[in-house]
Every structure is written in C-alpha cells, then in structure tokens.
C-alpha cells in the first residue's frame, strides 16, 4: 500500500488546556478525517518548561517516577525521562508552581531541594548527561536547595553548616562559604545542560527577582529581601556566573547549576529538537504543524513554535502554526517562518469556551489544514 504525504505534528502544550501530546492527537484526528491517506507522525515538543518529560515519554523514552519533596517540602512524586545515559529532568515536575499544595504561593518558603533529589536519582541510575528543563519555578532560591540535595554544604561565618529553614532568603543571606567535598561523586563526570528559553542574569532589573518573583507571590518587601540574599549567594559562588544569560532562570536555579555543576546554557527548544532527532523525523515531509496556546511577541524569543519553524525551514519543509490565539500581524507570522497561522479564536472567540473545547476545535483546525495544504 502506497503511503500518502508525510505530515509531522510538533506542537507545544496549550497552557492551562491541553498537553503537547493531546494537542498533537487532536490535530491528527482532524487531518485523518480530511486526508485519511496522510502519514501523520506525532512529535510533541517543549521548550524547557512544564511538559518536557511528556514530550520525551511520547517519543518512547522511559518515564521514571521518583519520591521527592515538593517546593515547600511536602511529600510528593516527580518524573523524569531517560534513554541510555541521558536523562531529561523537568524542574516544573518536581518543584514547580503546579506542585504547590493547594496552589498557594510561597515566595520565601519554596525551594529546589526536590529537584536535586530527582537529579541524584538519575545519577544513581547511571545517567551522565543531565538535561535540566527550567521553567514554571515556584521559588527564588538560586538553586541552593538543589545543590544541597546533591551534597553541597552551606556554611556560615564560623564554618558551621546552616540549617534549612522555612525562609530561604534568610539562609542565603547568611552563607559565607560552601563545602563541595560531599557533592554526589557522579557530578565530577556528568554533563549538565540547562534547557531554558530566557536569558536573564541573576541580579538587577532584568534578574530573577525583579522579573519573576512577583509571579511567585513576592511582595515588594520580600523582593528586596530575596535580591539581597541572592546578591550574597552570588558573592559566595562567583559573581561572574551571575551575569551569564540564563543564570536568572527559574528563580536563579540556572546560576547555582552554572556555578557549581559547570552547566552549559542552551535554548530549550534547540536541545529538545536535537534529542528528538527532529531533522531526521521531518526528512521527506510535506508539512510540519506546530503551535502553542498563544503565539505572540514573546514566542519570538526561543519559544517552541518558532524553534520548530526554523528547524523545518532548514530541512526544506513548509510549516504552519495551530494556536489558541495570535497577537502577531500577518507580516510577523510570515517573518517567523510560518506559511500560515490557524488560531482557535477564529472558531471560538470566547477564551474560556475555547480553552474548554480546545481538543474539538483543534480537530476542526486539523481538517482545515489538511484541506488547504494536503
């Protein structure tokens, strides 16, 4: 039997509505109704934030569940994806905003210790290439909790180890030195890659606190306290690391991993597409369909759909976007590399109803895309 045209579906999640695999599945149903002969390949993606593990699990990577404390220390579980010696660890799945009990924001109490527990589990299982997706963080602890879970000791001026408390800013403000002697032994030979879509430094008006702490519930007074604490933390670990783009990602988690674990910062979507072997997957395709909940000017700075579009263009394959809404002009959409953009808002202008009926609407968009491009 002769196969029809190859269509690759590589959307990100529609935040607050559908996961990336669910978006791809809905589009595939619509395309199949209109073009049943099409060979549809589902390759859901992520740009480093929540949904990253889902994308790799959908690609056949092993999904591993770990008991790990949530952002405020409560017992919880987290997941990572692994293939061979490469582990994809997602901050949001361990200590993200979505893991806060009852959704209650805790800007001074939340930390990243649970994320370190997950990384240690992956290292113990033999992973030596750790890809860390940064996004959706609930905390602003500069990665101190993560590093503590991996064996780093935080010391005060008297050389005594500082106890963990419910106020991460108070602890970071007192750190005078660190002891790396107890770090997990695999850290010395492991490679750490930070997959993120932001280039903020740790400190200052574009830093972790100024830009992201309000989203985590911090008041003005708490932001002052956190900025002072992270300034001291940077002085201890190395202010040069604090100025690297991406150091401010996930409440400064990027900084801690850069300074202590020797991590490399890369575009989240570029890392994901490389690990998924996207170039090979789109070889010979007639069309690539990508998308996310909102295609806007922020999307132009390292978000998944634009990264997918760039990769598809390099492979010589046209790409269209199926999105919840778009705030870009037709010219900007074309400049971003899309042959066309199909927003759900064209079918359902009410955002609330669009979110609820996203799967059904995406099926309809899939039919329309098949009609116009296949």
mmCIF file of C-alpha atoms in Angstrom:
data_model
loop_
_atom_site.group_PDB
_atom_site.id
_atom_site.type_symbol
_atom_site.label_atom_id
_atom_site.label_comp_id
_atom_site.label_asym_id
_atom_site.label_seq_id
_atom_site.Cartn_x
_atom_site.Cartn_y
_atom_site.Cartn_z
ATOM 1 C CA UNK A 1 0.000 0.000 0.000
ATOM 2 C CA UNK A 2 1.400 3.388 -1.018
ATOM 3 C CA UNK A 3 1.692 5.870 1.818
ATOM 4 C CA UNK A 4 0.324 9.363 1.449
ATOM 5 C CA UNK A 5 2.158 12.609 2.232
ATOM 6 C CA UNK A 6 4.102 12.725 5.500
ATOM 7 C CA UNK A 7 2.823 15.296 7.993
ATOM 8 C CA UNK A 8 4.796 15.937 11.181
ATOM 9 C CA UNK A 9 2.837 17.337 14.138
ATOM 10 C CA UNK A 10 5.210 19.072 16.565
ATOM 11 C CA UNK A 11 3.184 21.345 18.869
ATOM 12 C CA UNK A 12 3.969 22.543 22.375
ATOM 13 C CA UNK A 13 1.310 22.421 25.087
ATOM 14 C CA UNK A 14 -1.642 24.809 25.214
ATOM 15 C CA UNK A 15 -1.016 26.004 28.753
ATOM 16 C CA UNK A 16 -3.988 25.573 31.051
ATOM 17 C CA UNK A 17 -5.793 23.498 28.464
ATOM 18 C CA UNK A 18 -4.014 20.584 26.744
ATOM 19 C CA UNK A 19 -0.644 18.856 26.961
ATOM 20 C CA UNK A 20 1.527 18.779 23.848
ATOM 21 C CA UNK A 21 0.704 15.095 23.155
ATOM 22 C CA UNK A 22 -3.021 15.905 23.479
ATOM 23 C CA UNK A 23 -2.689 18.816 21.034
ATOM 24 C CA UNK A 24 -0.906 16.595 18.519
ATOM 25 C CA UNK A 25 -3.527 13.856 18.915
ATOM 26 C CA UNK A 26 -6.406 16.275 18.301
ATOM 27 C CA UNK A 27 -4.782 17.710 15.183
ATOM 28 C CA UNK A 28 -4.086 14.195 13.913
ATOM 29 C CA UNK A 29 -7.757 13.231 14.242
ATOM 30 C CA UNK A 30 -8.810 16.224 12.184
ATOM 31 C CA UNK A 31 -6.217 15.608 9.491
ATOM 32 C CA UNK A 32 -7.194 11.936 9.278
ATOM 33 C CA UNK A 33 -10.812 12.839 8.626
ATOM 34 C CA UNK A 34 -9.949 15.128 5.732
ATOM 35 C CA UNK A 35 -6.866 13.302 4.393
ATOM 36 C CA UNK A 36 -7.062 9.656 5.526
ATOM 37 C CA UNK A 37 -4.203 8.767 3.197
ATOM 38 C CA UNK A 38 -1.758 11.067 5.027
ATOM 39 C CA UNK A 39 1.098 9.533 7.007
ATOM 40 C CA UNK A 40 0.844 11.521 10.235
ATOM 41 C CA UNK A 41 3.783 11.496 12.668
ATOM 42 C CA UNK A 42 3.263 12.892 16.199
ATOM 43 C CA UNK A 43 6.314 14.623 17.677
ATOM 44 C CA UNK A 44 5.108 16.781 20.606
ATOM 45 C CA UNK A 45 7.757 19.210 21.848
ATOM 46 C CA UNK A 46 8.562 21.557 24.745
ATOM 47 C CA UNK A 47 10.907 24.493 25.227
ATOM 48 C CA UNK A 48 12.266 23.581 28.654
ATOM 49 C CA UNK A 49 9.228 24.324 30.804
ATOM 50 C CA UNK A 50 6.474 22.051 32.036
ATOM 51 C CA UNK A 51 5.591 19.300 29.605
ATOM 52 C CA UNK A 52 9.179 18.473 28.712
ATOM 53 C CA UNK A 53 9.080 14.973 30.207
ATOM 54 C CA UNK A 54 5.737 14.319 28.489
ATOM 55 C CA UNK A 55 7.306 15.149 25.136
ATOM 56 C CA UNK A 56 10.124 12.658 25.599
ATOM 57 C CA UNK A 57 7.845 9.971 27.012
ATOM 58 C CA UNK A 58 5.697 10.361 23.884
ATOM 59 C CA UNK A 59 8.855 9.787 21.839
ATOM 60 C CA UNK A 60 9.445 6.463 23.574
ATOM 61 C CA UNK A 61 11.870 7.464 26.321
ATOM 62 C CA UNK A 62 11.464 5.644 29.642
ATOM 63 C CA UNK A 63 9.397 7.567 32.180
ATOM 64 C CA UNK A 64 10.767 7.281 35.731
ATOM 65 C CA UNK A 65 8.811 8.249 38.846
ATOM 66 C CA UNK A 66 10.641 9.390 41.974
ATOM 67 C CA UNK A 67 9.545 10.190 45.515
ATOM 68 C CA UNK A 68 10.787 13.742 46.016
ATOM 69 C CA UNK A 69 9.674 16.621 48.250
ATOM 70 C CA UNK A 70 7.668 19.351 46.569
ATOM 71 C CA UNK A 71 8.676 23.024 46.574
ATOM 72 C CA UNK A 72 7.635 23.579 50.206
ATOM 73 C CA UNK A 73 8.904 20.234 51.467
ATOM 74 C CA UNK A 74 5.707 18.218 51.398
ATOM 75 C CA UNK A 75 5.951 14.552 50.285
ATOM 76 C CA UNK A 76 5.373 14.316 46.566
ATOM 77 C CA UNK A 77 6.409 12.495 43.420
ATOM 78 C CA UNK A 78 8.233 13.724 40.351
ATOM 79 C CA UNK A 79 9.113 12.236 36.976
ATOM 80 C CA UNK A 80 11.981 12.335 34.540
ATOM 81 C CA UNK A 81 12.648 10.712 31.172
ATOM 82 C CA UNK A 82 15.692 8.614 30.365
ATOM 83 C CA UNK A 83 17.275 6.921 27.363
ATOM 84 C CA UNK A 84 20.707 5.381 27.705
ATOM 85 C CA UNK A 85 22.892 7.706 29.758
ATOM 86 C CA UNK A 86 20.773 10.803 29.010
ATOM 87 C CA UNK A 87 18.147 11.947 31.498
ATOM 88 C CA UNK A 88 15.700 14.774 30.883
ATOM 89 C CA UNK A 89 14.737 16.331 34.203
ATOM 90 C CA UNK A 90 11.956 18.892 34.401
ATOM 91 C CA UNK A 91 12.002 21.442 37.221
ATOM 92 C CA UNK A 92 8.264 22.063 36.970
ATOM 93 C CA UNK A 93 7.502 18.366 37.507
ATOM 94 C CA UNK A 94 9.383 18.398 40.817
ATOM 95 C CA UNK A 95 9.280 21.857 42.418
ATOM 96 C CA UNK A 96 7.218 23.970 40.037
ATOM 97 C CA UNK A 97 4.277 26.233 40.712
ATOM 98 C CA UNK A 98 1.986 23.357 39.757
ATOM 99 C CA UNK A 99 3.355 21.361 42.728
ATOM 100 C CA UNK A 100 2.452 23.930 45.402
ATOM 101 C CA UNK A 101 -0.137 22.477 47.817
ATOM 102 C CA UNK A 102 -3.500 23.992 47.006
ATOM 103 C CA UNK A 103 -1.770 26.330 44.570
ATOM 104 C CA UNK A 104 -0.794 28.590 47.489
ATOM 105 C CA UNK A 105 2.194 30.745 46.521
ATOM 106 C CA UNK A 106 5.150 30.644 48.919
ATOM 107 C CA UNK A 107 7.861 33.027 47.659
ATOM 108 C CA UNK A 108 10.097 32.718 50.735
ATOM 109 C CA UNK A 109 9.383 29.104 51.674
ATOM 110 C CA UNK A 110 9.613 27.382 48.283
ATOM 111 C CA UNK A 111 12.899 25.846 47.202
ATOM 112 C CA UNK A 112 14.506 23.410 44.779
ATOM 113 C CA UNK A 113 15.629 20.585 47.088
ATOM 114 C CA UNK A 114 13.228 18.107 45.471
ATOM 115 C CA UNK A 115 14.752 18.794 42.071
ATOM 116 C CA UNK A 116 18.153 17.811 43.446
ATOM 117 C CA UNK A 117 16.636 14.563 44.730
ATOM 118 C CA UNK A 118 15.436 13.771 41.210
ATOM 119 C CA UNK A 119 18.845 14.558 39.692
ATOM 120 C CA UNK A 120 20.559 12.366 42.303
ATOM 121 C CA UNK A 121 18.189 9.517 41.426
ATOM 122 C CA UNK A 122 19.089 9.843 37.741
ATOM 123 C CA UNK A 123 22.807 9.911 38.546
ATOM 124 C CA UNK A 124 22.475 6.850 40.789
ATOM 125 C CA UNK A 125 20.722 5.061 37.913
ATOM 126 C CA UNK A 126 23.696 5.699 35.630
ATOM 127 C CA UNK A 127 22.737 8.876 33.796
ATOM 128 C CA UNK A 128 25.731 11.032 32.966
ATOM 129 C CA UNK A 129 24.159 13.527 30.584
ATOM 130 C CA UNK A 130 21.592 15.527 32.539
ATOM 131 C CA UNK A 131 19.340 17.879 30.588
ATOM 132 C CA UNK A 132 17.565 20.169 33.004
ATOM 133 C CA UNK A 133 14.419 21.910 31.794
ATOM 134 C CA UNK A 134 13.987 25.214 33.607
ATOM 135 C CA UNK A 135 10.561 26.809 33.703
ATOM 136 C CA UNK A 136 7.497 27.117 35.904
ATOM 137 C CA UNK A 137 9.553 27.548 39.081
ATOM 138 C CA UNK A 138 7.844 28.266 42.408
ATOM 139 C CA UNK A 139 10.992 29.512 44.140
ATOM 140 C CA UNK A 140 13.825 32.035 44.096
ATOM 141 C CA UNK A 141 16.496 30.112 45.996
ATOM 142 C CA UNK A 142 19.299 30.424 43.449
ATOM 143 C CA UNK A 143 19.415 26.644 43.100
ATOM 144 C CA UNK A 144 20.660 26.292 46.686
ATOM 145 C CA UNK A 145 18.131 23.593 47.562
ATOM 146 C CA UNK A 146 19.028 21.532 44.505
ATOM 147 C CA UNK A 147 22.725 21.768 45.344
ATOM 148 C CA UNK A 148 22.128 20.816 48.965
ATOM 149 C CA UNK A 149 20.307 17.692 47.831
ATOM 150 C CA UNK A 150 23.417 16.822 45.790
ATOM 151 C CA UNK A 151 25.639 17.202 48.854
ATOM 152 C CA UNK A 152 26.764 20.847 48.873
ATOM 153 C CA UNK A 153 27.114 22.244 52.402
ATOM 154 C CA UNK A 154 26.251 25.906 53.073
ATOM 155 C CA UNK A 155 28.422 27.382 55.814
ATOM 156 C CA UNK A 156 28.143 30.488 57.981
ATOM 157 C CA UNK A 157 30.987 32.791 59.007
ATOM 158 C CA UNK A 158 32.001 30.373 61.763
ATOM 159 C CA UNK A 159 32.239 27.468 59.348
ATOM 160 C CA UNK A 160 29.095 25.846 60.704
ATOM 161 C CA UNK A 161 26.549 24.350 58.352
ATOM 162 C CA UNK A 162 23.412 26.412 58.039
ATOM 163 C CA UNK A 163 20.214 24.555 58.799
ATOM 164 C CA UNK A 164 17.414 24.572 56.256
ATOM 165 C CA UNK A 165 14.556 26.811 57.384
ATOM 166 C CA UNK A 166 11.216 27.992 56.049
ATOM 167 C CA UNK A 167 12.887 31.213 54.873
ATOM 168 C CA UNK A 168 15.306 30.547 52.016
ATOM 169 C CA UNK A 169 16.242 34.228 51.795
ATOM 170 C CA UNK A 170 17.368 34.259 55.439
ATOM 171 C CA UNK A 171 19.611 31.251 54.812
ATOM 172 C CA UNK A 172 21.167 32.624 51.621
ATOM 173 C CA UNK A 173 21.840 35.952 53.315
ATOM 174 C CA UNK A 174 23.972 34.168 55.945
ATOM 175 C CA UNK A 175 26.055 31.975 53.636
ATOM 176 C CA UNK A 176 29.749 32.816 53.889
ATOM 177 C CA UNK A 177 31.247 29.758 52.193
ATOM 178 C CA UNK A 178 30.339 26.383 50.725
ATOM 179 C CA UNK A 179 31.878 22.940 51.151
ATOM 180 C CA UNK A 180 31.874 20.908 47.930
ATOM 181 C CA UNK A 181 33.543 17.856 49.473
ATOM 182 C CA UNK A 182 30.303 15.945 49.890
ATOM 183 C CA UNK A 183 28.939 16.501 46.383
ATOM 184 C CA UNK A 184 27.491 13.429 44.682
ATOM 185 C CA UNK A 185 30.528 11.618 43.208
ATOM 186 C CA UNK A 186 28.951 11.370 39.742
ATOM 187 C CA UNK A 187 28.838 15.166 39.479
ATOM 188 C CA UNK A 188 32.526 15.180 38.573
ATOM 189 C CA UNK A 189 31.974 13.182 35.387
ATOM 190 C CA UNK A 190 28.401 14.154 34.473
ATOM 191 C CA UNK A 191 27.486 16.807 31.917
ATOM 192 C CA UNK A 192 24.720 19.260 32.762
ATOM 193 C CA UNK A 193 22.788 21.214 30.149
ATOM 194 C CA UNK A 194 20.308 23.925 31.098
ATOM 195 C CA UNK A 195 17.434 23.980 28.634
ATOM 196 C CA UNK A 196 15.673 27.300 29.006
ATOM 197 C CA UNK A 197 14.046 29.998 26.921
ATOM 198 C CA UNK A 198 15.134 33.048 28.935
ATOM 199 C CA UNK A 199 18.430 34.919 29.030
ATOM 200 C CA UNK A 200 18.030 36.850 32.276
ATOM 201 C CA UNK A 201 21.045 37.365 34.562
ATOM 202 C CA UNK A 202 20.704 36.508 38.246
ATOM 203 C CA UNK A 203 20.569 40.044 39.658
ATOM 204 C CA UNK A 204 19.355 43.532 38.818
ATOM 205 C CA UNK A 205 16.358 44.972 36.971
ATOM 206 C CA UNK A 206 16.338 42.084 34.459
ATOM 207 C CA UNK A 207 17.175 39.450 37.072
ATOM 208 C CA UNK A 208 15.392 36.544 38.691
ATOM 209 C CA UNK A 209 13.713 38.548 41.436
ATOM 210 C CA UNK A 210 12.775 41.723 39.562
ATOM 211 C CA UNK A 211 11.228 39.898 36.621
ATOM 212 C CA UNK A 212 9.839 36.666 38.028
ATOM 213 C CA UNK A 213 9.365 36.911 41.816
ATOM 214 C CA UNK A 214 6.039 38.807 41.526
ATOM 215 C CA UNK A 215 4.630 35.834 39.586
ATOM 216 C CA UNK A 216 5.569 33.687 42.575
ATOM 217 C CA UNK A 217 3.673 35.891 45.008
ATOM 218 C CA UNK A 218 6.512 38.036 46.366
ATOM 219 C CA UNK A 219 5.646 41.428 47.844
ATOM 220 C CA UNK A 220 7.899 44.447 47.342
ATOM 221 C CA UNK A 221 9.469 43.911 50.769
ATOM 222 C CA UNK A 222 10.048 40.221 50.072
ATOM 223 C CA UNK A 223 11.612 41.063 46.728
ATOM 224 C CA UNK A 224 14.127 43.350 48.449
ATOM 225 C CA UNK A 225 14.970 40.538 50.866
ATOM 226 C CA UNK A 226 15.353 37.990 48.076
ATOM 227 C CA UNK A 227 17.532 40.281 45.960
ATOM 228 C CA UNK A 228 19.852 40.918 48.904
ATOM 229 C CA UNK A 229 20.030 37.196 49.640
ATOM 230 C CA UNK A 230 20.838 36.266 46.047
ATOM 231 C CA UNK A 231 23.444 39.053 45.893
ATOM 232 C CA UNK A 232 25.232 37.437 48.840
ATOM 233 C CA UNK A 233 24.808 33.966 47.304
ATOM 234 C CA UNK A 234 26.409 35.264 44.096
ATOM 235 C CA UNK A 235 29.336 36.739 46.016
ATOM 236 C CA UNK A 236 29.985 33.330 47.581
ATOM 237 C CA UNK A 237 29.759 31.232 44.404
ATOM 238 C CA UNK A 238 31.111 33.764 41.906
ATOM 239 C CA UNK A 239 29.578 36.955 40.569
ATOM 240 C CA UNK A 240 30.800 36.159 37.068
ATOM 241 C CA UNK A 241 28.311 33.300 36.841
ATOM 242 C CA UNK A 242 25.538 35.654 37.940
ATOM 243 C CA UNK A 243 25.977 37.726 34.777
ATOM 244 C CA UNK A 244 25.598 34.826 32.337
ATOM 245 C CA UNK A 245 22.369 34.865 30.335
ATOM 246 C CA UNK A 246 20.114 32.211 31.828
ATOM 247 C CA UNK A 247 21.555 32.497 35.345
ATOM 248 C CA UNK A 248 18.282 34.112 36.413
ATOM 249 C CA UNK A 249 16.162 31.281 35.015
ATOM 250 C CA UNK A 250 13.849 29.501 37.451
ATOM 251 C CA UNK A 251 14.488 31.787 40.393
ATOM 252 C CA UNK A 252 18.248 31.671 39.915
ATOM 253 C CA UNK A 253 18.432 27.885 39.653
ATOM 254 C CA UNK A 254 20.404 28.463 36.467
ATOM 255 C CA UNK A 255 23.034 30.369 38.445
ATOM 256 C CA UNK A 256 23.522 27.645 41.043
ATOM 257 C CA UNK A 257 23.919 24.918 38.453
ATOM 258 C CA UNK A 258 26.268 27.046 36.359
ATOM 259 C CA UNK A 259 28.469 27.924 39.312
ATOM 260 C CA UNK A 260 28.712 24.530 40.997
ATOM 261 C CA UNK A 261 27.934 21.900 38.367
ATOM 262 C CA UNK A 262 29.611 23.567 35.383
ATOM 263 C CA UNK A 263 26.429 23.531 33.309
ATOM 264 C CA UNK A 264 26.045 24.841 29.784
ATOM 265 C CA UNK A 265 23.055 27.035 28.899
ATOM 266 C CA UNK A 266 21.238 26.259 25.649
ATOM 267 C CA UNK A 267 17.943 27.150 24.032
ATOM 268 C CA UNK A 268 15.361 24.751 25.395
ATOM 269 C CA UNK A 269 13.671 24.040 22.089
ATOM 270 C CA UNK A 270 17.027 23.528 20.335
ATOM 271 C CA UNK A 271 18.023 20.915 22.916
ATOM 272 C CA UNK A 272 14.653 19.163 22.658
ATOM 273 C CA UNK A 273 14.695 19.035 18.857
ATOM 274 C CA UNK A 274 18.256 17.725 18.864
ATOM 275 C CA UNK A 275 17.482 14.925 21.342
ATOM 276 C CA UNK A 276 14.309 14.000 19.469
ATOM 277 C CA UNK A 277 16.352 13.855 16.233
ATOM 278 C CA UNK A 278 13.856 16.204 14.642
ATOM 279 C CA UNK A 279 15.807 16.786 11.445
ATOM 280 C CA UNK A 280 15.673 13.077 10.657
ATOM 281 C CA UNK A 281 11.990 12.861 11.581
ATOM 282 C CA UNK A 282 10.951 15.588 9.123
ATOM 283 C CA UNK A 283 13.015 14.267 6.233
ATOM 284 C CA UNK A 284 10.746 13.955 3.205
ATOM 285 C CA UNK A 285 7.757 15.548 4.973
ATOM 286 C CA UNK A 286 5.244 17.598 3.013
ATOM 287 C CA UNK A 287 4.217 19.704 6.008
ATOM 288 C CA UNK A 288 5.089 20.414 9.643
ATOM 289 C CA UNK A 289 2.398 21.670 12.038
ATOM 290 C CA UNK A 290 3.473 23.286 15.297
ATOM 291 C CA UNK A 291 1.775 25.583 17.801
ATOM 292 C CA UNK A 292 1.178 26.720 21.368
ATOM 293 C CA UNK A 293 -1.527 28.423 23.367
ATOM 294 C CA UNK A 294 -0.527 31.970 22.475
ATOM 295 C CA UNK A 295 1.659 32.947 19.541
ATOM 296 C CA UNK A 296 2.890 36.426 20.469
ATOM 297 C CA UNK A 297 5.999 38.561 20.608
ATOM 298 C CA UNK A 298 7.385 36.501 23.493
ATOM 299 C CA UNK A 299 7.198 33.482 21.183
ATOM 300 C CA UNK A 300 9.863 35.100 19.026
ATOM 301 C CA UNK A 301 12.437 34.708 21.818
ATOM 302 C CA UNK A 302 13.174 30.997 21.980
ATOM 303 C CA UNK A 303 9.677 29.560 22.267
ATOM 304 C CA UNK A 304 8.918 26.147 20.799
ATOM 305 C CA UNK A 305 6.885 27.010 17.654
ATOM 306 C CA UNK A 306 9.476 29.430 16.293
ATOM 307 C CA UNK A 307 12.238 26.911 17.004
ATOM 308 C CA UNK A 308 10.283 24.203 15.203
ATOM 309 C CA UNK A 309 9.667 26.555 12.279
ATOM 310 C CA UNK A 310 13.374 27.321 11.967
ATOM 311 C CA UNK A 311 14.296 23.625 12.044
ATOM 312 C CA UNK A 312 11.609 22.761 9.480
ATOM 313 C CA UNK A 313 12.797 25.517 7.154
ATOM 314 C CA UNK A 314 16.366 24.237 7.367
ATOM 315 C CA UNK A 315 15.020 20.849 6.280
ATOM 316 C CA UNK A 316 13.154 22.497 3.403
ATOM 317 C CA UNK A 317 9.705 21.673 4.774
ATOM 318 C CA UNK A 318 6.892 24.258 4.983
ATOM 319 C CA UNK A 319 5.419 24.809 8.451
ATOM 320 C CA UNK A 320 2.103 26.160 9.732
ATOM 321 C CA UNK A 321 1.007 27.022 13.256
ATOM 322 C CA UNK A 322 -2.156 25.951 15.062
ATOM 323 C CA UNK A 323 -2.529 28.163 18.134
ATOM 324 C CA UNK A 324 -5.018 29.202 20.761
ATOM 325 C CA UNK A 325 -4.650 32.832 19.735
ATOM 326 C CA UNK A 326 -2.132 35.028 17.992
ATOM 327 C CA UNK A 327 -1.120 38.609 18.706
ATOM 328 C CA UNK A 328 1.193 38.787 15.698
ATOM 329 C CA UNK A 329 0.431 40.550 12.439
ATOM 330 C CA UNK A 330 0.347 38.540 9.185
ATOM 331 C CA UNK A 331 3.732 40.026 8.306
ATOM 332 C CA UNK A 332 5.245 38.997 11.636
ATOM 333 C CA UNK A 333 3.843 35.493 11.233
ATOM 334 C CA UNK A 334 5.493 35.151 7.838
ATOM 335 C CA UNK A 335 8.739 36.647 9.156
ATOM 336 C CA UNK A 336 8.770 33.995 11.887
ATOM 337 C CA UNK A 337 8.774 31.339 9.190
ATOM 338 C CA UNK A 338 5.140 30.212 9.116
ATOM 339 C CA UNK A 339 3.317 29.695 5.844
ATOM 340 C CA UNK A 340 0.037 30.208 7.723
ATOM 341 C CA UNK A 341 -1.378 30.510 11.234
ATOM 342 C CA UNK A 342 -4.648 28.969 12.412
ATOM 343 C CA UNK A 343 -5.900 30.324 15.770
ATOM 344 C CA UNK A 344 -8.691 28.652 17.713
ATOM 345 C CA UNK A 345 -10.026 32.153 18.333
ATOM 346 C CA UNK A 346 -11.191 32.217 14.716
ATOM 347 C CA UNK A 347 -13.554 29.366 15.572
ATOM 348 C CA UNK A 348 -14.398 30.327 19.159
ATOM 349 C CA UNK A 349 -13.742 33.978 20.143
ATOM 350 C CA UNK A 350 -14.587 33.422 23.817
ATOM 351 C CA UNK A 351 -11.293 32.437 25.559
ATOM 352 C CA UNK A 352 -12.991 30.442 28.310
ATOM 353 C CA UNK A 353 -15.018 28.339 25.910
ATOM 354 C CA UNK A 354 -12.005 27.962 23.629
ATOM 355 C CA UNK A 355 -9.934 26.511 26.480
ATOM 356 C CA UNK A 356 -12.674 24.054 27.429
ATOM 357 C CA UNK A 357 -13.308 22.937 23.849
ATOM 358 C CA UNK A 358 -9.685 23.105 22.669
ATOM 359 C CA UNK A 359 -9.464 19.456 21.570
ATOM 360 C CA UNK A 360 -12.621 19.658 19.458
ATOM 361 C CA UNK A 361 -11.527 22.972 17.938
ATOM 362 C CA UNK A 362 -8.082 21.607 17.127
ATOM 363 C CA UNK A 363 -9.675 18.700 15.287
ATOM 364 C CA UNK A 364 -11.548 21.213 13.151
ATOM 365 C CA UNK A 365 -8.318 23.107 12.511
ATOM 366 C CA UNK A 366 -6.663 19.833 11.536
ATOM 367 C CA UNK A 367 -9.347 19.301 8.904
ATOM 368 C CA UNK A 368 -8.841 22.828 7.584
ATOM 369 C CA UNK A 369 -5.054 22.450 7.460
ATOM 370 C CA UNK A 370 -5.418 19.176 5.549
ATOM 371 C CA UNK A 371 -7.829 20.779 3.103
ATOM 372 C CA UNK A 372 -5.576 23.756 2.406
ATOM 373 C CA UNK A 373 -2.149 22.095 2.459
ATOM 374 C CA UNK A 374 -2.568 18.433 1.552
#
